[in-house]
Protein backbone atom coordinates (compact mmCIF):
# COMPACT_ATOMS: atom_id res chain seq x y z
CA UNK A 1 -77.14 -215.54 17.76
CA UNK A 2 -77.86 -218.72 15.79
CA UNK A 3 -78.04 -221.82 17.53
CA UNK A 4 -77.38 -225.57 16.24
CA UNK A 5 -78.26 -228.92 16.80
CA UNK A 6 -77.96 -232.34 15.10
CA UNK A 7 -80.32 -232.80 12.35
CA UNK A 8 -82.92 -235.02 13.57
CA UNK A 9 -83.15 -238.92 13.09
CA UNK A 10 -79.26 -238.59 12.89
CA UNK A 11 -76.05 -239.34 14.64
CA UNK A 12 -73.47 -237.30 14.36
CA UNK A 13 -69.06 -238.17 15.08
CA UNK A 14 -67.43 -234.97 15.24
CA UNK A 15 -63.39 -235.79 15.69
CA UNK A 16 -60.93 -233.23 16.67
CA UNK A 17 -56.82 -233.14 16.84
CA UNK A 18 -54.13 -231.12 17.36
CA UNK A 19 -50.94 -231.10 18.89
CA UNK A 20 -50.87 -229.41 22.50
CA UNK A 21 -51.48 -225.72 23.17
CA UNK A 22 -53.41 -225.77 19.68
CA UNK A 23 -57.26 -225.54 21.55
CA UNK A 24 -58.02 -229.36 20.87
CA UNK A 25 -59.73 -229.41 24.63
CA UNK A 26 -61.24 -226.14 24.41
CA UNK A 27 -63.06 -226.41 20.84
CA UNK A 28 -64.14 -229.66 21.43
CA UNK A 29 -65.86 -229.08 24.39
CA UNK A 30 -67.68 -225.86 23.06
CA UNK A 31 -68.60 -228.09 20.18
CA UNK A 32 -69.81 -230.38 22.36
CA UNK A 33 -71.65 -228.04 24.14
CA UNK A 34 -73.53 -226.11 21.40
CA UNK A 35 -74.17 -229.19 19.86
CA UNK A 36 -75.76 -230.84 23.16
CA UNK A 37 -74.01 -233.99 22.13
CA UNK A 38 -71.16 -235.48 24.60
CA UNK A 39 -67.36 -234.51 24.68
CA UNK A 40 -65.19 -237.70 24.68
CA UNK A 41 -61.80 -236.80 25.94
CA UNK A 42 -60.45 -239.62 27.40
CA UNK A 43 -56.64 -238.91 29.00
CA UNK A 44 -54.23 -240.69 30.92
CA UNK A 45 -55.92 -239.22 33.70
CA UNK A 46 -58.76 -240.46 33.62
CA UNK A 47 -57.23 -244.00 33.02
CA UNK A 48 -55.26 -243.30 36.50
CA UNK A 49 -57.86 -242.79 38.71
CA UNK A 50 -59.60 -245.68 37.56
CA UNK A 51 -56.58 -247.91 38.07
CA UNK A 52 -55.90 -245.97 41.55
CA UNK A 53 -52.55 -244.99 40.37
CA UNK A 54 -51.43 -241.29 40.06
CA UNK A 55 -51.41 -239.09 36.63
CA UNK A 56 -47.23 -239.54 37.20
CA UNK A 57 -47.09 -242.81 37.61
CA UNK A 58 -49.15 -243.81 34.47
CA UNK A 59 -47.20 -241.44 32.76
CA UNK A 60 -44.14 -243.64 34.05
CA UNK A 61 -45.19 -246.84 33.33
CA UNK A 62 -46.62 -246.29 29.71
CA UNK A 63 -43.03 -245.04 28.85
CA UNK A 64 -42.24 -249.16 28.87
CA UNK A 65 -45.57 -250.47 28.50
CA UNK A 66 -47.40 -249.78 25.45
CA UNK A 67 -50.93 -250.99 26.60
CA UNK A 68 -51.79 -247.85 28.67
CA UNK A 69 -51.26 -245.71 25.32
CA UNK A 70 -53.44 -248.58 23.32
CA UNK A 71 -55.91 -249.02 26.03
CA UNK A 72 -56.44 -245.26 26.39
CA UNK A 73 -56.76 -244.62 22.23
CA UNK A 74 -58.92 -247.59 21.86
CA UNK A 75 -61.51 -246.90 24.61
CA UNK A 76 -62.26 -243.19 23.55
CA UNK A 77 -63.03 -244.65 20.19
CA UNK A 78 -65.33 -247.55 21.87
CA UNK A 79 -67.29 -244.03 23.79
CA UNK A 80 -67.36 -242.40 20.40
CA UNK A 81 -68.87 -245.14 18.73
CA UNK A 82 -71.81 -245.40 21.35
CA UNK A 83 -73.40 -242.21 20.35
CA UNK A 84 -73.25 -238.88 18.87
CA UNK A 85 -69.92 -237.18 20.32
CA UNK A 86 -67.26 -234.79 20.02
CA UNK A 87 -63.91 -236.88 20.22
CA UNK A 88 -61.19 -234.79 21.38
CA UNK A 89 -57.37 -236.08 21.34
CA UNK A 90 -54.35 -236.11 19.66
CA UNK A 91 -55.19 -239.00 17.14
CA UNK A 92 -58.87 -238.48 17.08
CA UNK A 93 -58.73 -238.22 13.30
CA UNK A 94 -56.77 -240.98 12.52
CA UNK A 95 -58.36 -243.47 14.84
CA UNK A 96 -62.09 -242.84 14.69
CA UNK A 97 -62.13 -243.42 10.75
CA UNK A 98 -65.93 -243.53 10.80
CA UNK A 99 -66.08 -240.16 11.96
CA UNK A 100 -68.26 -237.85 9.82
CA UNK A 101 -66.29 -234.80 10.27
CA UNK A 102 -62.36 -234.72 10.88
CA UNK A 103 -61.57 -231.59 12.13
CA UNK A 104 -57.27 -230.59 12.79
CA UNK A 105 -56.36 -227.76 14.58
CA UNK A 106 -53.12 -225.81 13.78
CA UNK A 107 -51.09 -222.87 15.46
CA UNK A 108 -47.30 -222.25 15.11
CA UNK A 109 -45.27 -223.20 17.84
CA UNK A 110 -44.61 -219.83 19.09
CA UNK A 111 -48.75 -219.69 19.95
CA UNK A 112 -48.71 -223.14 21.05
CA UNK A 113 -45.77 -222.65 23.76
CA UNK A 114 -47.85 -219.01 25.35
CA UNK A 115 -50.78 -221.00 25.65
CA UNK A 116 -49.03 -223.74 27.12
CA UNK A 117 -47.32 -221.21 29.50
CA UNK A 118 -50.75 -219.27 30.18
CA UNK A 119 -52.64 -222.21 31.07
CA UNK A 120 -49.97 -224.28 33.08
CA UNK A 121 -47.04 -221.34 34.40
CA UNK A 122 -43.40 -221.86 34.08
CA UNK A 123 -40.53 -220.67 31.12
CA UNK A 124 -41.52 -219.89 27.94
CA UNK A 125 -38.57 -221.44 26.45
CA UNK A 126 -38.49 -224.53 28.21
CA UNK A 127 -42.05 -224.76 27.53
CA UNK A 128 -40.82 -224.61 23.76
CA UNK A 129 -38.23 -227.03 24.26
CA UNK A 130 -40.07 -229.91 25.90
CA UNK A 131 -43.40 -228.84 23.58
CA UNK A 132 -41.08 -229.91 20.53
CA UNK A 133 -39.50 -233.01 22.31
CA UNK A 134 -43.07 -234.09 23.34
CA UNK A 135 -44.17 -233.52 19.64
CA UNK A 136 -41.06 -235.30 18.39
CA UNK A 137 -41.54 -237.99 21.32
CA UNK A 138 -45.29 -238.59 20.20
CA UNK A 139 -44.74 -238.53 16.55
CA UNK A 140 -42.22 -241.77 16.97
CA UNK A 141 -44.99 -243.37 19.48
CA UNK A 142 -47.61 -243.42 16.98
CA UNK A 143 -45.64 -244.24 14.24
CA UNK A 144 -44.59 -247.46 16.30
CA UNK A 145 -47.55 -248.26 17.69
CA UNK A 146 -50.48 -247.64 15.16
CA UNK A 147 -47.90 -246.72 11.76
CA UNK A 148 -49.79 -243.07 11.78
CA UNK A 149 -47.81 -240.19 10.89
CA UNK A 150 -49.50 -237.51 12.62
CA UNK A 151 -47.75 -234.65 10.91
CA UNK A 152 -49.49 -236.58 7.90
CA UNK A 153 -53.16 -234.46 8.62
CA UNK A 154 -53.56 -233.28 4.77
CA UNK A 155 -55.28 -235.89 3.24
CA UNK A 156 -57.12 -236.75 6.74
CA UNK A 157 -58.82 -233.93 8.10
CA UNK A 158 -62.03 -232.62 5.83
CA UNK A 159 -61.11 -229.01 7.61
CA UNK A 160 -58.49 -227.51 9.09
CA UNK A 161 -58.51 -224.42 11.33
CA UNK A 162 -56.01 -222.21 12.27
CA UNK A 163 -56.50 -221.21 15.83
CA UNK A 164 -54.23 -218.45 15.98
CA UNK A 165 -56.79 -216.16 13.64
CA UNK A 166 -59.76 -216.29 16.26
CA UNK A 167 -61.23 -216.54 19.71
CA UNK A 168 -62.29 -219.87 20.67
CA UNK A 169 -66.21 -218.96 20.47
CA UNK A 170 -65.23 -217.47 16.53
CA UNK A 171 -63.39 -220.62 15.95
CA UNK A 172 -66.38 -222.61 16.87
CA UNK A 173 -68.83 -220.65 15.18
CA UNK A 174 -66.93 -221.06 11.73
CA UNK A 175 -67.16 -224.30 12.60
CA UNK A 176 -70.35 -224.51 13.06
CA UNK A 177 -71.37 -223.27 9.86
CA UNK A 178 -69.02 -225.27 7.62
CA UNK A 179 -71.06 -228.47 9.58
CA UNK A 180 -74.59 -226.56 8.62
CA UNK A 181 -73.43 -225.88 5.09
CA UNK A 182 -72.22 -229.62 4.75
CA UNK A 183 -75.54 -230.83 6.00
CA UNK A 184 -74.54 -232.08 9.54
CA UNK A 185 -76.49 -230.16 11.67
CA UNK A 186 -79.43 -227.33 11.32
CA UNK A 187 -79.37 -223.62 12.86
CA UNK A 188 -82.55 -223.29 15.44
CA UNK A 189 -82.30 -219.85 15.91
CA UNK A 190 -81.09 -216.61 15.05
């Protein structure tokens, strides 16, 4: 199997969205690793244990207080910009504009709702039915806060992948060569 790394001398800002239960976390951090460059997926999680508050109450208070949401977006693009990184999250592509690839991840609902319901338990329909009011709930949030329409990916993302075709390590691996056939990165190996 071919391996890849970052062409030497370089840096390299590989950005990655997609809405939830699309394989944003999971392709990014393969990326990442394969590339040997680090994944920059900073959540409200992370935020929350550094405040000493929990994951619920973040969640809480950002629903009135926009500066968790702005404080979270604006720091992973501060990480990215430090080195060569995979940036994982919802508005990767539309907030770290000097990435060199912008990568958007799609799957239909349906496919985004099973993995949802694989990786966390519950309903599949109410896993459907807050999925699309979280969607509809972030859309408006962006749109206020930064004027990004993030059903808008088109003319923003230089590829677009449809998870539901492949395996995450085939997903990566076309990936992969669309960066070595743009010039990004060299294979080591084969």
């Amino acid at each position: 199997m071919a391996e890849y790394k970052v062409k030497p001398g370089r840096e390299l800002r590989i950005a990655v969205s997609g809405k939830s239960g699309c394989g944003n976390t999971t392709v990014s951090t393969l990326l990442a690793q394969t590339l040997g460059i680090k994944l920059i997926n900073y959540t409200f999680r992370q935020l929350a244990a550094e405040k000493g508050l929990t994951l619920a109450q973040v969640i809480e208070n950002a629903k009135t207080d926009d500066s968790y949401d702005k404080y979270v977006d604006t720091h992973q693009v501060e990480l990215a910009r430090q080195e060569s990184c995979v940036l994982g999250s919802r508005l990767a592509i539309w907030m770290l504009k000097e990435a060199d690839v912008k990568i958007y991840l799609l799957a239909s609902d349906e496919l985004r709702a099973k993995r949802i319901l694989g990786r966390e338990g519950g309903d599949l329909q109410q896993i459907k039915d807050f999925t699309a009011m979280r969607d509809s709930e972030d859309t408006k949030r962006y749109k206020k806060l930064y004027g990004i329409d993030n059903n808008d990916y088109e003319t923003v993302a230089d590829i677009k992948v449809d998870t539901s075709c492949n395996v995450p390590d085939e997903i990566v691996h076309n990936i992969l060569e669309e960066l070595a056939e743009r010039g990004f990165i060299e294979k080591t190996g084969v």
